[in-house]
Protein backbone atom coordinates (compact mmCIF):
# COMPACT_ATOMS: atom_id res chain seq x y z
CA UNK A 1 0.00 0.00 0.00
CA UNK A 2 1.40 3.41 -1.05
CA UNK A 3 2.20 5.84 1.73
CA UNK A 4 0.55 9.24 1.52
CA UNK A 5 3.14 11.83 2.53
CA UNK A 6 1.12 15.03 2.04
CA UNK A 7 -1.48 16.83 4.09
CA UNK A 8 -4.52 18.45 2.50
CA UNK A 9 -3.25 21.43 0.50
CA UNK A 10 -6.65 23.10 0.82
CA UNK A 11 -6.63 23.00 4.62
CA UNK A 12 -2.94 23.90 4.81
CA UNK A 13 -3.21 27.03 2.71
CA UNK A 14 -6.54 28.05 4.21
CA UNK A 15 -4.80 28.07 7.60
CA UNK A 16 -1.87 29.95 6.06
CA UNK A 17 -4.10 32.52 4.34
CA UNK A 18 -6.24 32.99 7.45
CA UNK A 19 -3.15 33.72 9.51
CA UNK A 20 -1.41 35.93 6.96
CA UNK A 21 -4.31 38.38 7.28
CA UNK A 22 -4.22 38.03 11.07
CA UNK A 23 -0.44 38.52 11.12
CA UNK A 24 -0.41 41.59 8.86
CA UNK A 25 -3.30 43.20 10.74
CA UNK A 26 -1.53 42.58 14.04
CA UNK A 27 1.73 44.01 12.73
CA UNK A 28 -0.09 47.11 11.45
CA UNK A 29 -1.87 47.71 14.79
CA UNK A 30 1.33 47.06 16.74
CA UNK A 31 3.25 49.45 14.48
CA UNK A 32 0.67 52.20 15.05
CA UNK A 33 0.91 51.71 18.81
CA UNK A 34 4.71 51.79 18.89
CA UNK A 35 4.81 54.83 16.58
CA UNK A 36 2.30 56.66 18.81
CA UNK A 37 4.37 55.84 21.90
CA UNK A 38 7.49 57.13 20.15
CA UNK A 39 5.72 60.36 19.15
CA UNK A 40 4.54 60.93 22.74
CA UNK A 41 8.01 60.25 24.13
CA UNK A 42 6.78 57.28 26.16
CA UNK A 43 10.00 55.37 25.55
CA UNK A 44 11.93 58.25 27.13
CA UNK A 45 9.79 57.97 30.28
CA UNK A 46 7.92 54.66 30.46
CA UNK A 47 6.22 55.74 33.73
CA UNK A 48 3.91 57.92 31.61
CA UNK A 49 1.86 54.79 30.98
CA UNK A 50 0.98 54.62 34.68
CA UNK A 51 -0.18 58.26 34.81
CA UNK A 52 -3.58 57.47 33.29
CA UNK A 53 -6.10 54.67 34.08
CA UNK A 54 -5.68 53.18 30.59
CA UNK A 55 -3.31 54.47 27.96
CA UNK A 56 -5.23 54.07 24.66
CA UNK A 57 -1.95 53.38 22.86
CA UNK A 58 -1.23 50.51 25.28
CA UNK A 59 -4.40 48.80 24.03
CA UNK A 60 -3.09 49.03 20.45
CA UNK A 61 0.28 47.62 21.51
CA UNK A 62 -1.18 44.69 23.48
CA UNK A 63 -3.84 43.76 20.91
CA UNK A 64 -1.39 44.17 18.03
CA UNK A 65 1.25 42.05 19.77
CA UNK A 66 -1.22 39.23 20.49
CA UNK A 67 -2.51 39.24 16.90
CA UNK A 68 1.04 39.38 15.52
CA UNK A 69 2.26 36.44 17.62
CA UNK A 70 -0.84 34.37 16.88
CA UNK A 71 -0.69 35.10 13.16
CA UNK A 72 3.02 34.32 13.02
CA UNK A 73 2.62 31.00 14.84
CA UNK A 74 -0.26 30.04 12.57
CA UNK A 75 1.61 30.95 9.38
CA UNK A 76 4.82 29.16 10.31
CA UNK A 77 2.92 26.24 11.80
CA UNK A 78 0.95 25.73 8.59
CA UNK A 79 3.92 26.08 6.22
CA UNK A 80 6.28 23.93 8.30
CA UNK A 81 3.52 21.57 9.43
CA UNK A 82 4.59 22.23 13.01
CA UNK A 83 2.09 20.69 15.45
CA UNK A 84 3.34 22.71 18.46
CA UNK A 85 2.81 26.09 16.76
CA UNK A 86 -0.57 25.04 15.37
CA UNK A 87 -1.72 23.87 18.79
CA UNK A 88 -0.45 27.08 20.36
CA UNK A 89 -2.49 29.08 17.83
CA UNK A 90 -5.59 26.92 18.37
CA UNK A 91 -5.43 26.96 22.18
CA UNK A 92 -4.82 30.73 22.50
CA UNK A 93 -7.57 31.52 19.98
CA UNK A 94 -9.87 29.18 21.91
CA UNK A 95 -9.07 30.95 25.18
CA UNK A 96 -9.82 34.32 23.60
CA UNK A 97 -13.11 32.97 22.24
CA UNK A 98 -14.25 31.62 25.63
CA UNK A 99 -13.20 34.83 27.41
CA UNK A 100 -15.30 36.86 24.94
CA UNK A 101 -18.20 34.45 25.41
CA UNK A 102 -17.94 34.68 29.21
CA UNK A 103 -17.81 38.49 29.12
CA UNK A 104 -20.87 38.56 26.86
CA UNK A 105 -22.89 36.26 29.13
CA UNK A 106 -21.80 38.03 32.31
CA UNK A 107 -22.51 41.39 30.73
CA UNK A 108 -26.09 40.28 30.03
CA UNK A 109 -26.65 38.72 33.47
CA UNK A 110 -24.89 41.42 35.51
CA UNK A 111 -25.59 44.41 33.28
CA UNK A 112 -26.10 46.78 36.24
CA UNK A 113 -22.67 45.88 37.62
CA UNK A 114 -21.07 46.37 34.21
CA UNK A 115 -22.88 49.69 33.85
CA UNK A 116 -21.44 50.82 37.19
CA UNK A 117 -17.95 49.69 36.15
CA UNK A 118 -18.28 51.63 32.91
CA UNK A 119 -19.29 54.73 34.85
CA UNK A 120 -16.34 54.28 37.23
CA UNK A 121 -14.02 53.90 34.26
CA UNK A 122 -15.33 57.09 32.64
CA UNK A 123 -15.05 59.00 35.93
CA UNK A 124 -11.41 57.93 36.32
CA UNK A 125 -10.61 59.05 32.80
CA UNK A 126 -12.40 62.37 33.25
CA UNK A 127 -10.00 63.14 36.10
CA UNK A 128 -7.02 62.52 33.79
CA UNK A 129 -8.56 64.22 30.73
CA UNK A 130 -5.63 66.57 30.16
CA UNK A 131 -2.88 64.14 31.25
CA UNK A 132 -2.65 62.26 27.95
CA UNK A 133 -3.45 63.64 24.45
CA UNK A 134 -4.67 60.27 23.14
CA UNK A 135 -6.98 59.83 26.11
CA UNK A 136 -8.30 63.35 25.57
CA UNK A 137 -8.97 62.67 21.88
CA UNK A 138 -10.84 59.45 22.67
CA UNK A 139 -13.02 61.14 25.30
CA UNK A 140 -13.78 63.96 22.86
CA UNK A 141 -14.66 61.45 20.14
CA UNK A 142 -16.94 59.43 22.45
CA UNK A 143 -18.78 62.54 23.67
CA UNK A 144 -19.22 63.87 20.14
CA UNK A 145 -20.27 60.54 18.62
CA UNK A 146 -22.73 59.52 21.34
CA UNK A 147 -23.84 63.12 21.89
CA UNK A 148 -23.19 62.95 25.61
CA UNK A 149 -21.25 64.73 28.31
CA UNK A 150 -19.62 63.08 31.32
CA UNK A 151 -20.45 59.66 32.74
CA UNK A 152 -23.88 60.02 34.36
CA UNK A 153 -24.34 63.64 33.26
CA UNK A 154 -22.42 66.83 32.44
CA UNK A 155 -21.83 67.62 36.13
CA UNK A 156 -19.22 64.85 36.28
CA UNK A 157 -16.72 67.34 34.84
CA UNK A 158 -16.58 68.93 38.27
CA UNK A 159 -14.15 66.10 39.09
CA UNK A 160 -11.59 67.41 36.61
CA UNK A 161 -9.18 69.97 38.02
CA UNK A 162 -9.41 72.21 34.95
CA UNK A 163 -13.23 72.37 34.93
CA UNK A 164 -13.74 72.45 38.70
CA UNK A 165 -15.83 75.42 39.81
CA UNK A 166 -13.39 76.31 42.60
CA UNK A 167 -11.03 77.65 39.93
CA UNK A 168 -13.56 80.35 39.01
CA UNK A 169 -12.13 82.66 41.66
CA UNK A 170 -8.72 82.37 40.00
CA UNK A 171 -10.07 83.61 36.69
CA UNK A 172 -9.95 80.31 34.80
CA UNK A 173 -12.22 80.45 31.73
CA UNK A 174 -12.76 76.68 31.78
CA UNK A 175 -13.90 76.63 35.44
CA UNK A 176 -17.53 75.51 35.84
CA UNK A 177 -17.52 74.48 32.20
CA UNK A 178 -17.21 71.36 30.04
CA UNK A 179 -14.95 70.36 27.13
CA UNK A 180 -15.83 71.54 23.62
CA UNK A 181 -16.82 67.97 22.68
CA UNK A 182 -19.94 68.40 24.82
CA UNK A 183 -21.06 71.26 22.57
CA UNK A 184 -23.84 70.86 20.03
CA UNK A 185 -23.42 71.92 16.40
CA UNK A 186 -24.91 75.35 15.86
CA UNK A 187 -26.39 76.64 12.62
CA UNK A 188 -26.82 75.17 9.16
CA UNK A 189 -23.07 75.19 8.46
CA UNK A 190 -22.47 72.91 11.49
CA UNK A 191 -19.75 75.17 12.83
CA UNK A 192 -18.76 74.09 16.33
CA UNK A 193 -18.30 76.82 18.92
CA UNK A 194 -15.39 75.48 20.97
CA UNK A 195 -16.12 77.99 23.75
CA UNK A 196 -19.79 77.12 24.22
CA UNK A 197 -18.94 74.99 27.26
CA UNK A 198 -17.69 77.94 29.28
CA UNK A 199 -19.67 78.60 32.49
CA UNK A 200 -22.51 76.19 31.57
CA UNK A 201 -22.39 74.47 34.96
CA UNK A 202 -22.83 77.66 36.97
CA UNK A 203 -25.95 77.60 39.15
CA UNK A 204 -27.36 80.74 37.56
CA UNK A 205 -27.15 79.28 34.06
CA UNK A 206 -30.61 78.83 32.53
CA UNK A 207 -31.26 75.07 32.06
CA UNK A 208 -32.99 75.70 28.71
CA UNK A 209 -30.03 77.69 27.41
CA UNK A 210 -27.67 75.00 28.70
CA UNK A 211 -29.64 72.27 26.89
CA UNK A 212 -29.38 74.24 23.64
CA UNK A 213 -25.62 74.74 23.96
CA UNK A 214 -24.38 71.34 25.19
CA UNK A 215 -25.33 67.69 25.50
CA UNK A 216 -26.64 67.21 29.03
CA UNK A 217 -27.09 63.43 29.07
CA UNK A 218 -24.24 61.25 30.32
CA UNK A 219 -22.32 58.81 28.14
CA UNK A 220 -23.38 55.74 30.17
CA UNK A 221 -27.14 56.13 29.49
CA UNK A 222 -26.44 57.26 25.92
CA UNK A 223 -24.26 54.21 25.25
CA UNK A 224 -26.95 51.96 26.73
CA UNK A 225 -29.55 53.54 24.44
CA UNK A 226 -27.20 53.14 21.46
CA UNK A 227 -26.79 49.42 22.23
CA UNK A 228 -30.55 48.95 22.35
CA UNK A 229 -31.04 50.81 19.06
CA UNK A 230 -28.26 48.85 17.32
CA UNK A 231 -28.74 45.51 19.05
CA UNK A 232 -28.99 43.44 15.86
CA UNK A 233 -25.95 45.09 14.29
CA UNK A 234 -23.84 44.58 17.42
CA UNK A 235 -25.04 40.98 17.76
CA UNK A 236 -24.30 40.33 14.08
CA UNK A 237 -20.74 41.67 14.38
CA UNK A 238 -20.15 39.64 17.56
CA UNK A 239 -21.45 36.45 15.95
CA UNK A 240 -19.36 37.09 12.83
CA UNK A 241 -16.18 37.49 14.89
CA UNK A 242 -17.02 34.36 16.90
CA UNK A 243 -17.59 32.32 13.74
CA UNK A 244 -14.25 33.46 12.31
CA UNK A 245 -12.50 32.37 15.49
CA UNK A 246 -14.25 28.98 15.52
CA UNK A 247 -13.39 28.54 11.83
CA UNK A 248 -9.73 29.28 12.54
CA UNK A 249 -9.67 26.80 15.43
CA UNK A 250 -11.36 24.15 13.26
CA UNK A 251 -8.87 24.62 10.41
CA UNK A 252 -5.86 24.45 12.74
CA UNK A 253 -7.13 21.28 14.42
CA UNK A 254 -7.93 19.69 11.06
CA UNK A 255 -4.39 20.37 9.88
CA UNK A 256 -2.96 18.94 13.11
CA UNK A 257 -5.06 15.79 12.63
CA UNK A 258 -3.79 15.39 9.06
CA UNK A 259 -0.16 15.82 10.17
CA UNK A 260 -0.58 13.31 13.00
CA UNK A 261 -2.23 10.80 10.66
CA UNK A 262 0.72 11.01 8.25
CA UNK A 263 3.26 10.74 11.05
CA UNK A 264 1.52 7.59 12.27
CA UNK A 265 1.99 5.82 8.92
mmCIF file of C-alpha atoms in Angstrom:
data_model
loop_
_atom_site.group_PDB
_atom_site.id
_atom_site.type_symbol
_atom_site.label_atom_id
_atom_site.label_comp_id
_atom_site.label_asym_id
_atom_site.label_seq_id
_atom_site.Cartn_x
_atom_site.Cartn_y
_atom_site.Cartn_z
ATOM 1 C CA UNK A 1 0.000 0.000 0.000
ATOM 2 C CA UNK A 2 1.400 3.409 -1.047
ATOM 3 C CA UNK A 3 2.204 5.836 1.734
ATOM 4 C CA UNK A 4 0.548 9.242 1.520
ATOM 5 C CA UNK A 5 3.144 11.826 2.530
ATOM 6 C CA UNK A 6 1.124 15.031 2.040
ATOM 7 C CA UNK A 7 -1.482 16.826 4.085
ATOM 8 C CA UNK A 8 -4.522 18.454 2.497
ATOM 9 C CA UNK A 9 -3.247 21.426 0.496
ATOM 10 C CA UNK A 10 -6.652 23.101 0.823
ATOM 11 C CA UNK A 11 -6.626 23.000 4.624
ATOM 12 C CA UNK A 12 -2.938 23.900 4.812
ATOM 13 C CA UNK A 13 -3.209 27.032 2.705
ATOM 14 C CA UNK A 14 -6.537 28.052 4.207
ATOM 15 C CA UNK A 15 -4.798 28.067 7.602
ATOM 16 C CA UNK A 16 -1.875 29.951 6.064
ATOM 17 C CA UNK A 17 -4.099 32.524 4.342
ATOM 18 C CA UNK A 18 -6.241 32.992 7.449
ATOM 19 C CA UNK A 19 -3.151 33.718 9.515
ATOM 20 C CA UNK A 20 -1.407 35.935 6.963
ATOM 21 C CA UNK A 21 -4.307 38.380 7.276
ATOM 22 C CA UNK A 22 -4.218 38.025 11.067
ATOM 23 C CA UNK A 23 -0.439 38.516 11.115
ATOM 24 C CA UNK A 24 -0.407 41.592 8.862
ATOM 25 C CA UNK A 25 -3.299 43.200 10.738
ATOM 26 C CA UNK A 26 -1.529 42.582 14.043
ATOM 27 C CA UNK A 27 1.729 44.013 12.726
ATOM 28 C CA UNK A 28 -0.093 47.107 11.451
ATOM 29 C CA UNK A 29 -1.871 47.709 14.788
ATOM 30 C CA UNK A 30 1.333 47.064 16.743
ATOM 31 C CA UNK A 31 3.246 49.450 14.475
ATOM 32 C CA UNK A 32 0.674 52.205 15.048
ATOM 33 C CA UNK A 33 0.909 51.711 18.813
ATOM 34 C CA UNK A 34 4.713 51.794 18.890
ATOM 35 C CA UNK A 35 4.807 54.828 16.583
ATOM 36 C CA UNK A 36 2.305 56.664 18.806
ATOM 37 C CA UNK A 37 4.371 55.836 21.900
ATOM 38 C CA UNK A 38 7.487 57.130 20.146
ATOM 39 C CA UNK A 39 5.720 60.356 19.151
ATOM 40 C CA UNK A 40 4.541 60.926 22.742
ATOM 41 C CA UNK A 41 8.013 60.245 24.125
ATOM 42 C CA UNK A 42 6.775 57.275 26.155
ATOM 43 C CA UNK A 43 9.999 55.371 25.547
ATOM 44 C CA UNK A 44 11.933 58.254 27.134
ATOM 45 C CA UNK A 45 9.792 57.972 30.279
ATOM 46 C CA UNK A 46 7.919 54.661 30.460
ATOM 47 C CA UNK A 47 6.223 55.743 33.727
ATOM 48 C CA UNK A 48 3.908 57.917 31.610
ATOM 49 C CA UNK A 49 1.862 54.786 30.977
ATOM 50 C CA UNK A 50 0.978 54.620 34.680
ATOM 51 C CA UNK A 51 -0.176 58.263 34.813
ATOM 52 C CA UNK A 52 -3.584 57.473 33.294
ATOM 53 C CA UNK A 53 -6.102 54.669 34.081
ATOM 54 C CA UNK A 54 -5.683 53.177 30.594
ATOM 55 C CA UNK A 55 -3.309 54.470 27.965
ATOM 56 C CA UNK A 56 -5.226 54.070 24.655
ATOM 57 C CA UNK A 57 -1.952 53.375 22.859
ATOM 58 C CA UNK A 58 -1.234 50.510 25.280
ATOM 59 C CA UNK A 59 -4.397 48.802 24.033
ATOM 60 C CA UNK A 60 -3.087 49.035 20.447
ATOM 61 C CA UNK A 61 0.282 47.618 21.511
ATOM 62 C CA UNK A 62 -1.179 44.691 23.483
ATOM 63 C CA UNK A 63 -3.839 43.758 20.906
ATOM 64 C CA UNK A 64 -1.394 44.168 18.030
ATOM 65 C CA UNK A 65 1.251 42.048 19.768
ATOM 66 C CA UNK A 66 -1.224 39.226 20.489
ATOM 67 C CA UNK A 67 -2.509 39.237 16.900
ATOM 68 C CA UNK A 68 1.041 39.382 15.516
ATOM 69 C CA UNK A 69 2.262 36.441 17.618
ATOM 70 C CA UNK A 70 -0.842 34.367 16.882
ATOM 71 C CA UNK A 71 -0.690 35.097 13.162
ATOM 72 C CA UNK A 72 3.019 34.325 13.020
ATOM 73 C CA UNK A 73 2.617 31.000 14.844
ATOM 74 C CA UNK A 74 -0.258 30.038 12.565
ATOM 75 C CA UNK A 75 1.613 30.954 9.378
ATOM 76 C CA UNK A 76 4.824 29.160 10.311
ATOM 77 C CA UNK A 77 2.925 26.242 11.804
ATOM 78 C CA UNK A 78 0.950 25.732 8.594
ATOM 79 C CA UNK A 79 3.916 26.079 6.220
ATOM 80 C CA UNK A 80 6.282 23.934 8.301
ATOM 81 C CA UNK A 81 3.517 21.572 9.434
ATOM 82 C CA UNK A 82 4.585 22.228 13.009
ATOM 83 C CA UNK A 83 2.094 20.694 15.450
ATOM 84 C CA UNK A 84 3.343 22.711 18.455
ATOM 85 C CA UNK A 85 2.814 26.087 16.760
ATOM 86 C CA UNK A 86 -0.567 25.045 15.374
ATOM 87 C CA UNK A 87 -1.723 23.866 18.794
ATOM 88 C CA UNK A 88 -0.453 27.082 20.364
ATOM 89 C CA UNK A 89 -2.491 29.076 17.827
ATOM 90 C CA UNK A 90 -5.588 26.924 18.365
ATOM 91 C CA UNK A 91 -5.432 26.965 22.181
ATOM 92 C CA UNK A 92 -4.816 30.731 22.505
ATOM 93 C CA UNK A 93 -7.567 31.516 19.982
ATOM 94 C CA UNK A 94 -9.867 29.182 21.908
ATOM 95 C CA UNK A 95 -9.070 30.946 25.182
ATOM 96 C CA UNK A 96 -9.815 34.322 23.601
ATOM 97 C CA UNK A 97 -13.107 32.968 22.241
ATOM 98 C CA UNK A 98 -14.250 31.619 25.629
ATOM 99 C CA UNK A 99 -13.205 34.829 27.412
ATOM 100 C CA UNK A 100 -15.296 36.858 24.940
ATOM 101 C CA UNK A 101 -18.200 34.449 25.413
ATOM 102 C CA UNK A 102 -17.942 34.682 29.211
ATOM 103 C CA UNK A 103 -17.808 38.488 29.119
ATOM 104 C CA UNK A 104 -20.874 38.561 26.858
ATOM 105 C CA UNK A 105 -22.894 36.258 29.126
ATOM 106 C CA UNK A 106 -21.797 38.025 32.314
ATOM 107 C CA UNK A 107 -22.512 41.390 30.731
ATOM 108 C CA UNK A 108 -26.090 40.283 30.030
ATOM 109 C CA UNK A 109 -26.647 38.719 33.469
ATOM 110 C CA UNK A 110 -24.885 41.421 35.513
ATOM 111 C CA UNK A 111 -25.589 44.406 33.285
ATOM 112 C CA UNK A 112 -26.104 46.775 36.237
ATOM 113 C CA UNK A 113 -22.670 45.878 37.616
ATOM 114 C CA UNK A 114 -21.068 46.373 34.212
ATOM 115 C CA UNK A 115 -22.883 49.689 33.854
ATOM 116 C CA UNK A 116 -21.435 50.816 37.187
ATOM 117 C CA UNK A 117 -17.951 49.689 36.154
ATOM 118 C CA UNK A 118 -18.285 51.635 32.907
ATOM 119 C CA UNK A 119 -19.289 54.732 34.849
ATOM 120 C CA UNK A 120 -16.341 54.281 37.235
ATOM 121 C CA UNK A 121 -14.017 53.903 34.260
ATOM 122 C CA UNK A 122 -15.327 57.086 32.643
ATOM 123 C CA UNK A 123 -15.046 59.002 35.928
ATOM 124 C CA UNK A 124 -11.412 57.925 36.321
ATOM 125 C CA UNK A 125 -10.612 59.054 32.795
ATOM 126 C CA UNK A 126 -12.403 62.374 33.252
ATOM 127 C CA UNK A 127 -10.004 63.140 36.105
ATOM 128 C CA UNK A 128 -7.015 62.515 33.787
ATOM 129 C CA UNK A 129 -8.565 64.217 30.730
ATOM 130 C CA UNK A 130 -5.635 66.566 30.160
ATOM 131 C CA UNK A 131 -2.880 64.139 31.247
ATOM 132 C CA UNK A 132 -2.646 62.261 27.946
ATOM 133 C CA UNK A 133 -3.451 63.638 24.452
ATOM 134 C CA UNK A 134 -4.666 60.270 23.141
ATOM 135 C CA UNK A 135 -6.982 59.831 26.112
ATOM 136 C CA UNK A 136 -8.303 63.348 25.568
ATOM 137 C CA UNK A 137 -8.966 62.669 21.875
ATOM 138 C CA UNK A 138 -10.845 59.451 22.666
ATOM 139 C CA UNK A 139 -13.022 61.141 25.299
ATOM 140 C CA UNK A 140 -13.779 63.957 22.863
ATOM 141 C CA UNK A 141 -14.656 61.446 20.136
ATOM 142 C CA UNK A 142 -16.943 59.430 22.448
ATOM 143 C CA UNK A 143 -18.783 62.537 23.670
ATOM 144 C CA UNK A 144 -19.217 63.872 20.136
ATOM 145 C CA UNK A 145 -20.268 60.538 18.624
ATOM 146 C CA UNK A 146 -22.729 59.516 21.341
ATOM 147 C CA UNK A 147 -23.839 63.117 21.889
ATOM 148 C CA UNK A 148 -23.188 62.948 25.606
ATOM 149 C CA UNK A 149 -21.255 64.727 28.313
ATOM 150 C CA UNK A 150 -19.618 63.084 31.322
ATOM 151 C CA UNK A 151 -20.447 59.660 32.739
ATOM 152 C CA UNK A 152 -23.878 60.022 34.365
ATOM 153 C CA UNK A 153 -24.342 63.640 33.256
ATOM 154 C CA UNK A 154 -22.419 66.834 32.442
ATOM 155 C CA UNK A 155 -21.827 67.623 36.133
ATOM 156 C CA UNK A 156 -19.217 64.849 36.280
ATOM 157 C CA UNK A 157 -16.724 67.345 34.835
ATOM 158 C CA UNK A 158 -16.582 68.927 38.273
ATOM 159 C CA UNK A 159 -14.152 66.101 39.092
ATOM 160 C CA UNK A 160 -11.590 67.409 36.610
ATOM 161 C CA UNK A 161 -9.179 69.967 38.023
ATOM 162 C CA UNK A 162 -9.407 72.211 34.948
ATOM 163 C CA UNK A 163 -13.226 72.371 34.926
ATOM 164 C CA UNK A 164 -13.743 72.447 38.701
ATOM 165 C CA UNK A 165 -15.835 75.424 39.807
ATOM 166 C CA UNK A 166 -13.393 76.311 42.599
ATOM 167 C CA UNK A 167 -11.028 77.654 39.929
ATOM 168 C CA UNK A 168 -13.557 80.353 39.007
ATOM 169 C CA UNK A 169 -12.127 82.659 41.659
ATOM 170 C CA UNK A 170 -8.724 82.367 40.002
ATOM 171 C CA UNK A 171 -10.068 83.607 36.688
ATOM 172 C CA UNK A 172 -9.950 80.307 34.797
ATOM 173 C CA UNK A 173 -12.223 80.445 31.731
ATOM 174 C CA UNK A 174 -12.761 76.684 31.785
ATOM 175 C CA UNK A 175 -13.899 76.629 35.439
ATOM 176 C CA UNK A 176 -17.529 75.513 35.837
ATOM 177 C CA UNK A 177 -17.516 74.481 32.200
ATOM 178 C CA UNK A 178 -17.213 71.361 30.043
ATOM 179 C CA UNK A 179 -14.949 70.362 27.128
ATOM 180 C CA UNK A 180 -15.832 71.537 23.622
ATOM 181 C CA UNK A 181 -16.815 67.970 22.675
ATOM 182 C CA UNK A 182 -19.943 68.404 24.819
ATOM 183 C CA UNK A 183 -21.061 71.261 22.573
ATOM 184 C CA UNK A 184 -23.840 70.856 20.032
ATOM 185 C CA UNK A 185 -23.423 71.918 16.403
ATOM 186 C CA UNK A 186 -24.908 75.352 15.865
ATOM 187 C CA UNK A 187 -26.395 76.636 12.624
ATOM 188 C CA UNK A 188 -26.817 75.171 9.157
ATOM 189 C CA UNK A 189 -23.073 75.193 8.459
ATOM 190 C CA UNK A 190 -22.474 72.908 11.485
ATOM 191 C CA UNK A 191 -19.746 75.174 12.827
ATOM 192 C CA UNK A 192 -18.757 74.093 16.330
ATOM 193 C CA UNK A 193 -18.304 76.823 18.921
ATOM 194 C CA UNK A 194 -15.390 75.479 20.967
ATOM 195 C CA UNK A 195 -16.123 77.995 23.748
ATOM 196 C CA UNK A 196 -19.794 77.117 24.216
ATOM 197 C CA UNK A 197 -18.938 74.988 27.262
ATOM 198 C CA UNK A 198 -17.689 77.945 29.285
ATOM 199 C CA UNK A 199 -19.673 78.601 32.495
ATOM 200 C CA UNK A 200 -22.509 76.190 31.568
ATOM 201 C CA UNK A 201 -22.390 74.467 34.962
ATOM 202 C CA UNK A 202 -22.828 77.662 36.973
ATOM 203 C CA UNK A 203 -25.950 77.604 39.151
ATOM 204 C CA UNK A 204 -27.363 80.744 37.563
ATOM 205 C CA UNK A 205 -27.152 79.278 34.057
ATOM 206 C CA UNK A 206 -30.608 78.827 32.530
ATOM 207 C CA UNK A 207 -31.263 75.070 32.064
ATOM 208 C CA UNK A 208 -32.988 75.696 28.715
ATOM 209 C CA UNK A 209 -30.033 77.694 27.414
ATOM 210 C CA UNK A 210 -27.672 74.998 28.701
ATOM 211 C CA UNK A 211 -29.636 72.273 26.891
ATOM 212 C CA UNK A 212 -29.383 74.239 23.640
ATOM 213 C CA UNK A 213 -25.619 74.739 23.961
ATOM 214 C CA UNK A 214 -24.383 71.339 25.195
ATOM 215 C CA UNK A 215 -25.333 67.689 25.502
ATOM 216 C CA UNK A 216 -26.637 67.214 29.033
ATOM 217 C CA UNK A 217 -27.093 63.433 29.066
ATOM 218 C CA UNK A 218 -24.243 61.253 30.318
ATOM 219 C CA UNK A 219 -22.319 58.812 28.144
ATOM 220 C CA UNK A 220 -23.378 55.744 30.172
ATOM 221 C CA UNK A 221 -27.135 56.128 29.491
ATOM 222 C CA UNK A 222 -26.443 57.256 25.916
ATOM 223 C CA UNK A 223 -24.258 54.210 25.254
ATOM 224 C CA UNK A 224 -26.950 51.958 26.729
ATOM 225 C CA UNK A 225 -29.550 53.539 24.443
ATOM 226 C CA UNK A 226 -27.202 53.144 21.458
ATOM 227 C CA UNK A 227 -26.790 49.425 22.231
ATOM 228 C CA UNK A 228 -30.554 48.953 22.350
ATOM 229 C CA UNK A 229 -31.038 50.812 19.057
ATOM 230 C CA UNK A 230 -28.264 48.848 17.323
ATOM 231 C CA UNK A 231 -28.736 45.510 19.055
ATOM 232 C CA UNK A 232 -28.993 43.442 15.855
ATOM 233 C CA UNK A 233 -25.945 45.090 14.291
ATOM 234 C CA UNK A 234 -23.840 44.584 17.424
ATOM 235 C CA UNK A 235 -25.042 40.978 17.762
ATOM 236 C CA UNK A 236 -24.305 40.330 14.077
ATOM 237 C CA UNK A 237 -20.744 41.668 14.375
ATOM 238 C CA UNK A 238 -20.149 39.643 17.561
ATOM 239 C CA UNK A 239 -21.453 36.450 15.950
ATOM 240 C CA UNK A 240 -19.359 37.094 12.835
ATOM 241 C CA UNK A 241 -16.178 37.492 14.893
ATOM 242 C CA UNK A 242 -17.016 34.358 16.904
ATOM 243 C CA UNK A 243 -17.590 32.317 13.740
ATOM 244 C CA UNK A 244 -14.252 33.459 12.306
ATOM 245 C CA UNK A 245 -12.501 32.368 15.491
ATOM 246 C CA UNK A 246 -14.251 28.983 15.515
ATOM 247 C CA UNK A 247 -13.392 28.543 11.830
ATOM 248 C CA UNK A 248 -9.728 29.284 12.541
ATOM 249 C CA UNK A 249 -9.675 26.799 15.425
ATOM 250 C CA UNK A 250 -11.360 24.147 13.262
ATOM 251 C CA UNK A 251 -8.868 24.617 10.406
ATOM 252 C CA UNK A 252 -5.862 24.453 12.736
ATOM 253 C CA UNK A 253 -7.127 21.285 14.425
ATOM 254 C CA UNK A 254 -7.928 19.695 11.064
ATOM 255 C CA UNK A 255 -4.390 20.373 9.882
ATOM 256 C CA UNK A 256 -2.963 18.941 13.110
ATOM 257 C CA UNK A 257 -5.058 15.789 12.628
ATOM 258 C CA UNK A 258 -3.787 15.390 9.057
ATOM 259 C CA UNK A 259 -0.164 15.820 10.170
ATOM 260 C CA UNK A 260 -0.582 13.305 12.996
ATOM 261 C CA UNK A 261 -2.228 10.802 10.656
ATOM 262 C CA UNK A 262 0.717 11.010 8.255
ATOM 263 C CA UNK A 263 3.263 10.740 11.048
ATOM 264 C CA UNK A 264 1.521 7.594 12.272
ATOM 265 C CA UNK A 265 1.988 5.821 8.915
#
